[in-house]
């Protein structure tokens, strides 16, 4: 084995290294000291053992040198890795600085996606330390929002002046939240009754009584309020009349446990995510200016119609080929005998079309805006379209405000955010008397001054025997997929069993930062939607 290793190392280790190694292990003789044997005259076997020992010394020395060389190489590699990781971290910090810079820029110029240059990017900025020394650069690639969206995508690439080969890229998506951030947003006290299930956040500037199931946060601007549905003490800004488990059912009288000064109970059987109050109010008044701007934008690059000659309004039937049919409404369904406005509701009527005439088929406008200065009925289905239908008369007059009615399905083909409809009415969003028993409305619904809901249509009586509004007084199921905003108290049903017995409000999460064209925003401040380190 020793002979084999000797040959091996003789082949790979230069002779000069062996000489050096040998010289390192020479033991100088001193007076009275004999390193190998007390007799300096080596016998044959002693000479052989001495030679073997010399080879072993050389072998161990060579191994030591090789190991030392490997250790030094490894140490150098570790140090280089540490420096590279430090450079990467610094490059990442520079890239993040670029994101923060453009976030600041958008706060001061929300519509500027060219870094103040008026020219296409990329945009390069120097990054300096506190002494003014240039440490590196960040390069910004900015993708502006697509039509109907508020989301801007920013890629920031950070590089070091001392090591330009290292770069880090951060991609951030930022958007401005709109009114469509809520499944339901209201400006007045509201009651969500039994049978109501809401998927999405709910907010009211008034109080909220919630007796259904809320799958997301429920908030109110009120600390407490006087629930108009009963007498008694004030209750929490968000409260429920559902009896706590294991009890069932609802108690309609004032609930002491849902009133101050008691602590707010954890009613996870009703509020699955929780409830919060008071919170800041939402500005409904700002929608008025939005409608005025929508009219101007529709006249400039959308679809616009003035008040109809019949003074009744228009019907719009959306189609999957990016067109829509426009009808002139010529007559409405008359209310049956003894079907009357029992609750003295403002604007009560059947809101159902009897006769109409086709005006034409039109392409979907390029800017996605359809503005009608009259009442509008909407139905149909879209496939890949993004459209906002607004109804309002100007100058604003309480007596002539416009409403939008949906009596048949209004559907998307795609539920990935590609299909978006908004209905924005100066007064009400209605479901009329002659409406589908089961109806689905895929849209963001906004009633600026009125309410989203259905008028009260009386059921039949047996004494005397009168049909009144039957068989349309009671409907089966309504699904609202999108969101709804209502200035006044919303509702598709009444406590006597009329209206839509079951109601499902499903929030379309695609609306948060990808709202319909020109949909009202809740703020002008950008918020980070996503952050990714892409390199």
Short mmCIF file of C-alpha atoms in Angstrom, two decimals:
data_model
loop_
_atom_site.label_atom_id
_atom_site.label_comp_id
_atom_site.label_asym_id
_atom_site.label_seq_id
_atom_site.Cartn_x
_atom_site.Cartn_y
_atom_site.Cartn_z
CA UNK A 1 0.00 0.00 0.00
CA UNK A 2 2.83 2.40 0.89
CA UNK A 3 4.57 1.59 -2.40
CA UNK A 4 1.30 2.24 -4.29
CA UNK A 5 0.74 5.60 -2.59
CA UNK A 6 4.36 6.52 -3.17
CA UNK A 7 4.00 5.91 -6.88
CA UNK A 8 0.71 7.75 -6.93
CA UNK A 9 2.03 10.86 -5.24
CA UNK A 10 5.24 10.70 -7.20
CA UNK A 11 3.12 10.95 -10.32
CA UNK A 12 1.02 13.87 -9.18
CA UNK A 13 3.37 15.81 -6.92
CA UNK A 14 6.23 17.67 -8.58
CA UNK A 15 9.74 16.75 -7.57
CA UNK A 16 10.34 20.24 -6.24
CA UNK A 17 7.40 19.78 -3.88
CA UNK A 18 8.90 16.53 -2.62
CA UNK A 19 12.21 18.24 -2.04
CA UNK A 20 10.52 21.06 -0.17
CA UNK A 21 8.46 18.57 1.78
CA UNK A 22 11.55 16.58 2.66
CA UNK A 23 13.42 19.68 3.78
CA UNK A 24 10.53 20.61 6.00
CA UNK A 25 10.85 17.36 7.86
CA UNK A 26 14.67 17.19 8.25
CA UNK A 27 15.51 16.79 11.93
CA UNK A 28 18.84 18.46 12.74
CA UNK A 29 21.27 16.41 14.78
CA UNK A 30 22.39 17.87 18.05
CA UNK A 31 25.09 16.84 20.42
CA UNK A 32 24.24 13.54 21.97
CA UNK A 33 21.06 13.14 19.97
CA UNK A 34 20.65 10.52 17.30
CA UNK A 35 17.30 10.90 15.58
CA UNK A 36 16.98 7.44 14.07
CA UNK A 37 19.21 5.06 16.04
CA UNK A 38 21.72 5.19 18.81
CA UNK A 39 24.19 3.63 16.42
CA UNK A 40 24.76 5.96 13.47
CA UNK A 41 25.84 3.09 11.37
CA UNK A 42 22.56 1.83 10.01
CA UNK A 43 22.15 -1.82 9.48
CA UNK A 44 20.28 -3.07 6.37
CA UNK A 45 16.88 -3.42 7.99
CA UNK A 46 17.33 -0.09 9.75
CA UNK A 47 18.08 1.59 6.45
CA UNK A 48 14.95 0.07 4.94
CA UNK A 49 12.83 1.24 7.87
CA UNK A 50 14.41 4.68 7.61
CA UNK A 51 13.45 4.90 3.92
CA UNK A 52 9.92 3.84 4.68
CA UNK A 53 9.66 6.51 7.35
CA UNK A 54 10.89 9.19 4.94
CA UNK A 55 8.21 8.21 2.40
CA UNK A 56 5.55 8.35 5.12
CA UNK A 57 6.71 11.80 6.19
CA UNK A 58 6.59 13.00 2.58
CA UNK A 59 3.17 11.41 2.09
CA UNK A 60 1.65 13.04 5.19
CA UNK A 61 3.23 16.36 4.29
CA UNK A 62 1.75 16.26 0.81
CA UNK A 63 -1.67 15.38 2.19
CA UNK A 64 -1.42 18.27 4.63
CA UNK A 65 -0.54 20.70 1.86
CA UNK A 66 -3.39 19.44 -0.35
CA UNK A 67 -5.85 19.68 2.54
CA UNK A 68 -4.63 23.16 3.38
CA UNK A 69 -4.99 24.21 -0.26
CA UNK A 70 -8.56 22.81 -0.36
CA UNK A 71 -9.44 24.58 2.86
CA UNK A 72 -8.14 27.88 1.54
CA UNK A 73 -10.07 27.37 -1.71
CA UNK A 74 -13.27 26.56 0.22
CA UNK A 75 -12.76 29.58 2.47
CA UNK A 76 -12.32 31.80 -0.56
CA UNK A 77 -15.51 30.36 -2.08
CA UNK A 78 -17.47 30.96 1.12
CA UNK A 79 -16.24 34.54 1.34
CA UNK A 80 -17.15 35.09 -2.32
CA UNK A 81 -20.63 33.65 -1.67
CA UNK A 82 -21.12 35.93 1.32
CA UNK A 83 -20.15 38.95 -0.77
CA UNK A 84 -22.46 37.88 -3.61
CA UNK A 85 -25.38 37.36 -1.23
CA UNK A 86 -24.71 40.78 0.26
CA UNK A 87 -24.70 42.27 -3.24
CA UNK A 88 -27.96 40.47 -4.08
CA UNK A 89 -29.60 41.81 -0.92
CA UNK A 90 -28.44 45.32 -1.77
CA UNK A 91 -29.68 44.97 -5.36
CA UNK A 92 -33.06 43.83 -4.00
CA UNK A 93 -33.19 46.85 -1.70
CA UNK A 94 -32.49 49.12 -4.67
CA UNK A 95 -35.27 47.43 -6.69
CA UNK A 96 -37.70 47.96 -3.80
CA UNK A 97 -36.62 51.60 -3.60
CA UNK A 98 -37.73 51.92 -7.23
CA UNK A 99 -41.17 50.57 -6.33
CA UNK A 100 -41.51 52.98 -3.42
CA UNK A 101 -40.44 55.86 -5.62
CA UNK A 102 -43.13 55.14 -8.21
CA UNK A 103 -45.73 54.58 -5.54
CA UNK A 104 -44.94 58.10 -4.33
CA UNK A 105 -45.07 59.36 -7.93
CA UNK A 106 -48.56 57.90 -8.49
CA UNK A 107 -49.78 59.49 -5.26
CA UNK A 108 -49.00 62.87 -6.82
CA UNK A 109 -49.86 62.01 -10.45
CA UNK A 110 -52.35 59.09 -10.42
CA UNK A 111 -52.71 58.96 -14.22
CA UNK A 112 -49.02 59.30 -15.16
CA UNK A 113 -47.59 55.97 -16.27
CA UNK A 114 -44.56 57.45 -18.08
CA UNK A 115 -42.55 58.66 -15.08
CA UNK A 116 -43.23 62.31 -15.86
CA UNK A 117 -41.35 62.09 -19.17
CA UNK A 118 -44.19 61.73 -21.65
CA UNK A 119 -42.05 59.07 -23.34
CA UNK A 120 -42.16 55.26 -23.34
CA UNK A 121 -39.91 53.45 -20.85
CA UNK A 122 -37.89 51.90 -19.42
CA UNK A 123 -36.93 54.65 -16.96
CA UNK A 124 -33.52 54.55 -15.27
CA UNK A 125 -32.79 56.29 -11.95
CA UNK A 126 -29.55 56.50 -9.97
CA UNK A 127 -29.62 55.25 -6.39
CA UNK A 128 -27.31 57.10 -4.00
CA UNK A 129 -26.31 56.68 -0.38
CA UNK A 130 -26.64 59.42 2.25
CA UNK A 131 -23.34 60.98 1.17
CA UNK A 132 -24.53 61.27 -2.44
CA UNK A 133 -22.35 58.47 -3.79
CA UNK A 134 -24.01 56.46 -6.56
CA UNK A 135 -24.49 52.94 -5.24
CA UNK A 136 -26.47 51.56 -8.18
CA UNK A 137 -29.52 52.11 -10.39
CA UNK A 138 -33.13 51.00 -10.58
CA UNK A 139 -34.88 50.62 -13.92
CA UNK A 140 -38.67 50.89 -14.13
CA UNK A 141 -40.87 49.12 -16.68
CA UNK A 142 -44.47 50.32 -16.27
CA UNK A 143 -47.56 48.64 -17.70
CA UNK A 144 -50.58 50.97 -17.44
CA UNK A 145 -54.07 49.69 -16.56
CA UNK A 146 -56.20 48.16 -19.28
CA UNK A 147 -59.52 49.81 -20.03
CA UNK A 148 -61.90 49.49 -17.11
CA UNK A 149 -59.19 48.54 -14.63
CA UNK A 150 -57.14 50.55 -12.15
CA UNK A 151 -54.28 48.05 -11.83
CA UNK A 152 -50.83 49.23 -12.92
CA UNK A 153 -47.92 46.76 -13.08
CA UNK A 154 -44.42 47.98 -12.21
CA UNK A 155 -41.20 45.99 -12.77
CA UNK A 156 -38.24 47.49 -10.91
CA UNK A 157 -34.74 46.14 -11.69
CA UNK A 158 -32.05 46.95 -9.14
CA UNK A 159 -28.32 46.78 -10.03
CA UNK A 160 -25.09 47.65 -8.18
CA UNK A 161 -22.43 49.97 -9.51
CA UNK A 162 -19.75 47.78 -7.91
CA UNK A 163 -21.10 44.55 -9.39
CA UNK A 164 -23.31 45.19 -12.44
CA UNK A 165 -23.62 41.45 -13.15
CA UNK A 166 -25.97 41.07 -10.20
CA UNK A 167 -29.52 42.35 -10.59
CA UNK A 168 -32.81 41.75 -8.80
CA UNK A 169 -36.28 42.33 -10.26
CA UNK A 170 -39.39 43.09 -8.20
CA UNK A 171 -42.85 43.11 -9.79
CA UNK A 172 -45.67 44.94 -8.03
CA UNK A 173 -49.31 45.35 -9.04
CA UNK A 174 -51.06 48.40 -7.57
CA UNK A 175 -54.66 49.49 -7.94
CA UNK A 176 -57.24 51.95 -6.68
CA UNK A 177 -60.17 50.25 -4.92
CA UNK A 178 -63.63 51.14 -6.21
CA UNK A 179 -67.14 51.01 -4.78
CA UNK A 180 -67.05 47.48 -6.14
CA UNK A 181 -64.88 46.42 -3.20
CA UNK A 182 -68.11 45.59 -1.34
CA UNK A 183 -70.70 42.90 -1.89
CA UNK A 184 -73.15 45.47 -0.53
CA UNK A 185 -72.57 49.12 0.40
CA UNK A 186 -75.42 51.26 1.70
CA UNK A 187 -76.04 54.80 2.87
CA UNK A 188 -78.95 54.06 5.23
CA UNK A 189 -80.00 51.64 7.93
CA UNK A 190 -80.65 48.23 6.44
CA UNK A 191 -82.00 44.83 7.38
CA UNK A 192 -80.79 41.56 5.88
CA UNK A 193 -83.50 39.07 6.74
CA UNK A 194 -83.57 35.33 7.25
CA UNK A 195 -82.82 33.47 4.05
CA UNK A 196 -80.17 35.99 2.97
CA UNK A 197 -76.66 34.67 2.41
CA UNK A 198 -73.93 37.15 1.51
CA UNK A 199 -70.48 36.27 0.16
CA UNK A 200 -68.40 39.44 0.37
CA UNK A 201 -67.87 42.48 2.57
CA UNK A 202 -70.91 44.51 3.69
CA UNK A 203 -70.88 48.15 4.80
CA UNK A 204 -73.54 50.70 5.72
CA UNK A 205 -73.25 54.32 6.75
CA UNK A 206 -76.36 53.56 8.82
CA UNK A 207 -76.94 50.61 11.09
CA UNK A 208 -77.18 46.98 9.99
CA UNK A 209 -79.51 44.30 11.29
CA UNK A 210 -78.30 41.02 9.89
CA UNK A 211 -80.37 37.86 10.37
CA UNK A 212 -78.89 35.76 7.57
CA UNK A 213 -75.38 34.36 7.09
CA UNK A 214 -72.44 36.68 6.35
CA UNK A 215 -69.35 35.00 4.92
CA UNK A 216 -67.23 38.16 5.17
CA UNK A 217 -66.78 41.21 7.38
CA UNK A 218 -69.85 43.33 8.17
CA UNK A 219 -69.16 47.00 9.07
CA UNK A 220 -71.13 50.11 9.98
CA UNK A 221 -70.30 53.78 10.46
CA UNK A 222 -72.60 53.80 13.52
CA UNK A 223 -71.65 52.90 17.08
CA UNK A 224 -75.33 52.22 17.86
CA UNK A 225 -78.68 53.16 16.32
CA UNK A 226 -82.43 52.90 16.72
CA UNK A 227 -83.53 49.93 14.61
CA UNK A 228 -86.64 51.16 12.72
CA UNK A 229 -88.17 47.67 12.64
CA UNK A 230 -89.07 47.69 16.34
CA UNK A 231 -89.32 49.89 19.40
CA UNK A 232 -87.02 49.80 22.39
CA UNK A 233 -83.43 50.60 23.21
CA UNK A 234 -80.70 51.37 20.72
CA UNK A 235 -78.70 48.40 19.44
CA UNK A 236 -75.17 47.96 18.15
CA UNK A 237 -74.26 49.47 14.77
CA UNK A 238 -74.11 45.89 13.49
CA UNK A 239 -76.42 43.49 15.32
CA UNK A 240 -78.55 40.40 14.84
CA UNK A 241 -81.91 39.18 16.09
CA UNK A 242 -81.05 35.53 15.48
CA UNK A 243 -81.32 33.62 18.75
CA UNK A 244 -77.94 32.38 20.04
CA UNK A 245 -77.34 28.61 19.71
CA UNK A 246 -78.58 26.15 20.79
CA UNK A 247 -81.79 28.16 20.40
CA UNK A 248 -83.11 28.74 16.89
CA UNK A 249 -85.24 31.30 15.12
CA UNK A 250 -85.40 35.08 15.39
CA UNK A 251 -86.70 37.39 18.11
CA UNK A 252 -88.10 40.57 16.58
CA UNK A 253 -88.14 42.71 19.71
CA UNK A 254 -85.14 44.71 20.93
CA UNK A 255 -82.24 42.51 22.06
CA UNK A 256 -80.55 43.57 25.29
CA UNK A 257 -77.49 41.41 24.55
CA UNK A 258 -77.10 43.25 21.24
CA UNK A 259 -77.21 46.68 22.87
CA UNK A 260 -74.76 48.95 24.72
CA UNK A 261 -73.31 48.92 27.34
CA UNK A 262 -72.93 45.15 26.93
CA UNK A 263 -69.83 43.74 25.29
CA UNK A 264 -70.18 42.77 21.64
CA UNK A 265 -70.73 39.03 21.54
CA UNK A 266 -68.88 36.74 19.14
CA UNK A 267 -71.79 35.60 16.98
CA UNK A 268 -69.82 33.41 14.61
CA UNK A 269 -73.04 31.56 13.76
CA UNK A 270 -74.17 34.70 11.90
CA UNK A 271 -71.00 36.71 11.26
CA UNK A 272 -68.58 34.05 10.04
CA UNK A 273 -65.66 36.50 9.73
CA UNK A 274 -66.86 39.06 12.27
CA UNK A 275 -68.40 42.52 12.55
CA UNK A 276 -66.80 45.91 13.08
CA UNK A 277 -68.20 49.31 14.05
CA UNK A 278 -67.86 52.23 13.94
CA UNK A 279 -65.75 52.65 10.79
CA UNK A 280 -65.42 55.66 8.41
CA UNK A 281 -68.44 56.41 6.22
CA UNK A 282 -68.47 55.91 2.45
CA UNK A 283 -69.10 58.98 0.25
CA UNK A 284 -72.28 58.42 -1.78
CA UNK A 285 -72.52 62.08 -2.78
CA UNK A 286 -69.47 61.69 -5.01
CA UNK A 287 -71.41 59.45 -7.40
CA UNK A 288 -73.27 62.50 -8.78
CA UNK A 289 -70.14 63.93 -10.34
CA UNK A 290 -69.34 60.49 -11.74
CA UNK A 291 -72.68 60.34 -13.57
CA UNK A 292 -72.15 63.77 -15.08
CA UNK A 293 -68.71 62.72 -16.32
CA UNK A 294 -70.11 59.45 -17.68
CA UNK A 295 -72.59 61.40 -19.78
CA UNK A 296 -69.81 63.52 -21.28
CA UNK A 297 -67.64 60.45 -21.94
CA UNK A 298 -70.53 58.57 -23.56
CA UNK A 299 -71.29 61.53 -25.84
CA UNK A 300 -67.61 61.78 -26.79
CA UNK A 301 -66.74 58.13 -27.38
CA UNK A 302 -69.52 55.85 -26.17
CA UNK A 303 -73.24 55.37 -26.82
CA UNK A 304 -75.71 58.08 -25.79
CA UNK A 305 -79.48 58.50 -26.08
CA UNK A 306 -81.57 61.46 -24.85
CA UNK A 307 -84.99 61.21 -23.21
CA UNK A 308 -87.33 58.96 -25.22
CA UNK A 309 -90.29 60.28 -27.19
CA UNK A 310 -92.67 58.07 -25.20
CA UNK A 311 -91.20 59.29 -21.89
CA UNK A 312 -91.20 55.67 -20.74
CA UNK A 313 -87.66 54.70 -21.63
CA UNK A 314 -85.59 52.14 -23.52
CA UNK A 315 -84.84 48.44 -23.30
CA UNK A 316 -81.29 47.17 -23.84
CA UNK A 317 -80.77 43.49 -24.64
CA UNK A 318 -77.08 42.56 -24.44
CA UNK A 319 -75.72 39.92 -26.82
CA UNK A 320 -72.71 37.60 -26.82
CA UNK A 321 -71.37 38.99 -30.12
CA UNK A 322 -70.39 42.36 -28.55
CA UNK A 323 -73.56 44.06 -29.72
CA UNK A 324 -76.86 45.04 -28.13
CA UNK A 325 -80.42 45.58 -29.29
CA UNK A 326 -82.08 48.86 -28.38
CA UNK A 327 -85.87 49.00 -28.07
CA UNK A 328 -88.16 51.94 -27.46
CA UNK A 329 -90.63 51.10 -24.68
CA UNK A 330 -94.12 52.02 -25.86
CA UNK A 331 -96.32 50.67 -23.04
CA UNK A 332 -96.04 49.16 -19.56
CA UNK A 333 -98.05 46.34 -17.98
CA UNK A 334 -101.04 47.73 -16.11
CA UNK A 335 -101.45 46.81 -12.47
CA UNK A 336 -104.19 44.17 -11.93
CA UNK A 337 -107.36 45.05 -10.10
CA UNK A 338 -106.81 45.75 -6.42
CA UNK A 339 -103.02 45.62 -6.96
CA UNK A 340 -102.05 48.98 -5.56
CA UNK A 341 -99.34 50.93 -3.77
CA UNK A 342 -100.24 49.68 -0.28
CA UNK A 343 -97.05 51.02 1.33
CA UNK A 344 -97.13 54.39 -0.47
CA UNK A 345 -93.71 53.75 -1.97
CA UNK A 346 -92.21 56.51 -4.09
CA UNK A 347 -92.28 55.62 -7.78
CA UNK A 348 -94.37 52.45 -7.33
CA UNK A 349 -95.52 50.74 -10.52
CA UNK A 350 -95.29 47.43 -12.32
CA UNK A 351 -92.04 48.40 -14.02
CA UNK A 352 -92.76 45.70 -16.60
CA UNK A 353 -92.80 46.15 -20.39
CA UNK A 354 -96.00 45.45 -22.31
CA UNK A 355 -95.02 46.63 -25.82
CA UNK A 356 -91.84 47.89 -27.44
CA UNK A 357 -90.32 48.60 -30.86
CA UNK A 358 -86.82 47.76 -32.08
CA UNK A 359 -84.66 50.79 -32.86
CA UNK A 360 -81.62 48.83 -34.00
CA UNK A 361 -78.65 46.64 -33.18
CA UNK A 362 -75.47 48.47 -32.16
CA UNK A 363 -71.85 47.50 -31.49
CA UNK A 364 -70.57 47.73 -27.95
CA UNK A 365 -68.94 51.16 -27.57
CA UNK A 366 -65.15 51.30 -27.53
CA UNK A 367 -64.99 52.99 -24.13
CA UNK A 368 -67.59 50.64 -22.66
CA UNK A 369 -70.06 53.42 -21.74
CA UNK A 370 -73.79 53.43 -22.55
CA UNK A 371 -75.59 56.48 -21.17
CA UNK A 372 -79.37 56.91 -21.38
CA UNK A 373 -81.20 60.03 -20.17
CA UNK A 374 -84.30 58.01 -19.37
CA UNK A 375 -85.48 54.85 -17.63
CA UNK A 376 -83.84 51.65 -18.88
CA UNK A 377 -84.70 47.94 -18.83
CA UNK A 378 -81.72 45.57 -19.19
CA UNK A 379 -81.38 41.83 -19.88
CA UNK A 380 -79.31 39.42 -21.99
CA UNK A 381 -75.82 37.96 -21.89
CA UNK A 382 -72.29 39.12 -22.70
CA UNK A 383 -69.16 37.24 -23.72
CA UNK A 384 -65.90 39.10 -23.17
CA UNK A 385 -67.43 42.57 -22.91
CA UNK A 386 -66.88 45.24 -20.25
CA UNK A 387 -69.75 47.70 -20.18
CA UNK A 388 -71.33 50.26 -17.87
CA UNK A 389 -74.96 51.24 -18.46
CA UNK A 390 -75.97 54.46 -16.73
CA UNK A 391 -79.39 56.08 -16.53
CA UNK A 392 -79.76 59.72 -15.41
CA UNK A 393 -81.47 62.93 -16.43
CA UNK A 394 -79.76 66.30 -16.21
CA UNK A 395 -80.21 68.77 -14.73
CA UNK A 396 -81.02 66.63 -11.70
CA UNK A 397 -84.65 66.86 -10.63
CA UNK A 398 -86.07 64.64 -7.87
CA UNK A 399 -89.33 64.16 -9.78
CA UNK A 400 -87.73 62.96 -13.02
CA UNK A 401 -84.77 60.86 -11.89
CA UNK A 402 -84.10 57.75 -13.99
CA UNK A 403 -84.19 54.11 -12.85
CA UNK A 404 -82.93 50.81 -14.25
CA UNK A 405 -85.05 47.63 -14.13
CA UNK A 406 -84.01 43.98 -14.57
CA UNK A 407 -86.91 41.52 -15.00
CA UNK A 408 -85.05 38.65 -16.72
CA UNK A 409 -81.61 37.10 -16.43
CA UNK A 410 -78.58 39.29 -17.02
CA UNK A 411 -75.67 36.89 -17.45
CA UNK A 412 -71.93 36.57 -17.96
CA UNK A 413 -70.40 33.86 -20.12
CA UNK A 414 -67.03 34.06 -18.37
CA UNK A 415 -66.57 34.43 -14.62
CA UNK A 416 -62.84 35.17 -14.71
CA UNK A 417 -63.05 38.97 -14.82
CA UNK A 418 -63.30 39.18 -18.62
CA UNK A 419 -67.06 39.83 -18.47
CA UNK A 420 -68.15 42.89 -16.48
CA UNK A 421 -71.44 44.79 -16.38
CA UNK A 422 -72.37 47.78 -14.22
CA UNK A 423 -75.83 49.28 -13.89
CA UNK A 424 -75.77 52.78 -12.36
CA UNK A 425 -79.10 54.52 -11.82
CA UNK A 426 -79.78 58.07 -10.74
CA UNK A 427 -82.74 56.71 -8.72
CA UNK A 428 -83.54 52.99 -8.31
CA UNK A 429 -82.36 49.60 -9.49
CA UNK A 430 -85.62 47.61 -9.72
CA UNK A 431 -86.89 44.13 -10.20
CA UNK A 432 -90.39 44.73 -11.56
CA UNK A 433 -93.66 42.96 -10.89
CA UNK A 434 -93.67 40.70 -13.97
CA UNK A 435 -90.25 39.21 -13.33
CA UNK A 436 -88.80 35.72 -13.62
CA UNK A 437 -89.59 33.47 -10.65
CA UNK A 438 -85.91 32.57 -10.48
CA UNK A 439 -83.61 35.33 -11.66
CA UNK A 440 -79.86 35.86 -11.80
CA UNK A 441 -78.26 39.28 -12.16
CA UNK A 442 -74.54 39.28 -12.99
CA UNK A 443 -73.63 42.93 -12.53
CA UNK A 444 -72.43 45.64 -10.21
CA UNK A 445 -75.57 47.51 -9.18
CA UNK A 446 -75.53 51.11 -7.95
CA UNK A 447 -78.54 53.26 -7.00
CA UNK A 448 -77.29 56.79 -6.42
CA UNK A 449 -80.33 58.35 -4.75
CA UNK A 450 -82.80 55.48 -4.43
CA UNK A 451 -82.54 51.82 -3.57
CA UNK A 452 -81.71 48.43 -5.06
CA UNK A 453 -84.71 46.15 -4.65
CA UNK A 454 -88.31 45.33 -5.52
CA UNK A 455 -91.49 47.26 -4.84
CA UNK A 456 -94.14 45.74 -2.60
CA UNK A 457 -96.75 43.79 -4.55
CA UNK A 458 -99.64 42.55 -2.40
CA UNK A 459 -100.58 38.91 -2.19
CA UNK A 460 -104.12 37.55 -2.63
CA UNK A 461 -106.82 37.68 0.02
CA UNK A 462 -109.61 35.22 0.74
CA UNK A 463 -111.98 37.61 2.45
CA UNK A 464 -112.87 39.20 0.19
CA UNK A 465 -111.51 36.90 -2.51
CA UNK A 466 -109.12 39.06 -4.49
CA UNK A 467 -105.95 38.20 -6.43
CA UNK A 468 -104.51 41.68 -6.09
CA UNK A 469 -100.91 41.38 -7.46
CA UNK A 470 -100.93 37.56 -7.58
CA UNK A 471 -99.29 35.50 -9.03
CA UNK A 472 -96.38 37.94 -9.21
CA UNK A 473 -96.45 38.96 -5.54
CA UNK A 474 -94.16 36.09 -4.50
CA UNK A 475 -91.10 34.99 -6.42
CA UNK A 476 -88.74 32.11 -5.66
CA UNK A 477 -85.04 32.95 -5.80
CA UNK A 478 -82.82 35.88 -6.77
CA UNK A 479 -79.05 35.69 -7.17
CA UNK A 480 -77.02 38.87 -7.38
CA UNK A 481 -73.50 38.12 -8.59
CA UNK A 482 -71.28 41.19 -8.43
CA UNK A 483 -72.09 43.86 -5.87
CA UNK A 484 -74.81 46.29 -4.95
CA UNK A 485 -74.72 49.86 -3.72
CA UNK A 486 -77.89 51.46 -2.43
CA UNK A 487 -78.45 54.95 -1.06
CA UNK A 488 -81.69 53.90 0.63
CA UNK A 489 -82.67 50.68 2.33
CA UNK A 490 -82.20 47.75 -0.03
CA UNK A 491 -84.50 44.73 -0.24
CA UNK A 492 -85.95 42.10 -2.57
CA UNK A 493 -88.43 40.66 -0.01
CA UNK A 494 -90.91 41.64 2.67
CA UNK A 495 -91.79 40.17 6.05
CA UNK A 496 -95.21 38.91 4.86
CA UNK A 497 -93.59 36.45 2.42
CA UNK A 498 -93.90 38.58 -0.70
CA UNK A 499 -90.98 39.30 -2.99
CA UNK A 500 -88.12 36.85 -3.51
CA UNK A 501 -88.28 34.25 -0.75
CA UNK A 502 -84.60 33.24 -1.05
CA UNK A 503 -81.80 35.66 -1.82
CA UNK A 504 -78.12 35.10 -2.50
CA UNK A 505 -75.68 38.00 -2.80
CA UNK A 506 -72.37 36.74 -4.19
CA UNK A 507 -69.45 39.13 -4.42
CA UNK A 508 -67.44 39.07 -7.65
CA UNK A 509 -63.86 39.41 -6.38
CA UNK A 510 -62.70 40.47 -9.86
CA UNK A 511 -64.43 43.81 -9.29
CA UNK A 512 -62.11 45.01 -6.52
CA UNK A 513 -59.33 46.31 -8.76
CA UNK A 514 -60.92 45.54 -12.12
CA UNK A 515 -64.21 47.44 -11.86
CA UNK A 516 -66.51 48.20 -14.80
CA UNK A 517 -65.63 51.18 -17.03
CA UNK A 518 -65.82 54.53 -15.18
CA UNK A 519 -67.20 52.89 -12.04
CA UNK A 520 -67.01 55.20 -8.98
CA UNK A 521 -63.87 54.86 -6.87
CA UNK A 522 -63.71 55.03 -3.08
CA UNK A 523 -60.34 56.84 -3.05
CA UNK A 524 -57.62 58.09 -5.39
CA UNK A 525 -54.81 56.34 -3.49
CA UNK A 526 -53.11 53.27 -4.94
CA UNK A 527 -52.79 50.15 -2.82
CA UNK A 528 -50.45 47.20 -3.39
CA UNK A 529 -52.35 44.22 -4.79
CA UNK A 530 -49.39 41.83 -5.16
CA UNK A 531 -45.61 41.80 -4.66
CA UNK A 532 -43.31 39.28 -6.34
CA UNK A 533 -39.55 38.83 -6.60
CA UNK A 534 -39.29 37.58 -10.17
CA UNK A 535 -35.48 37.42 -10.40
#
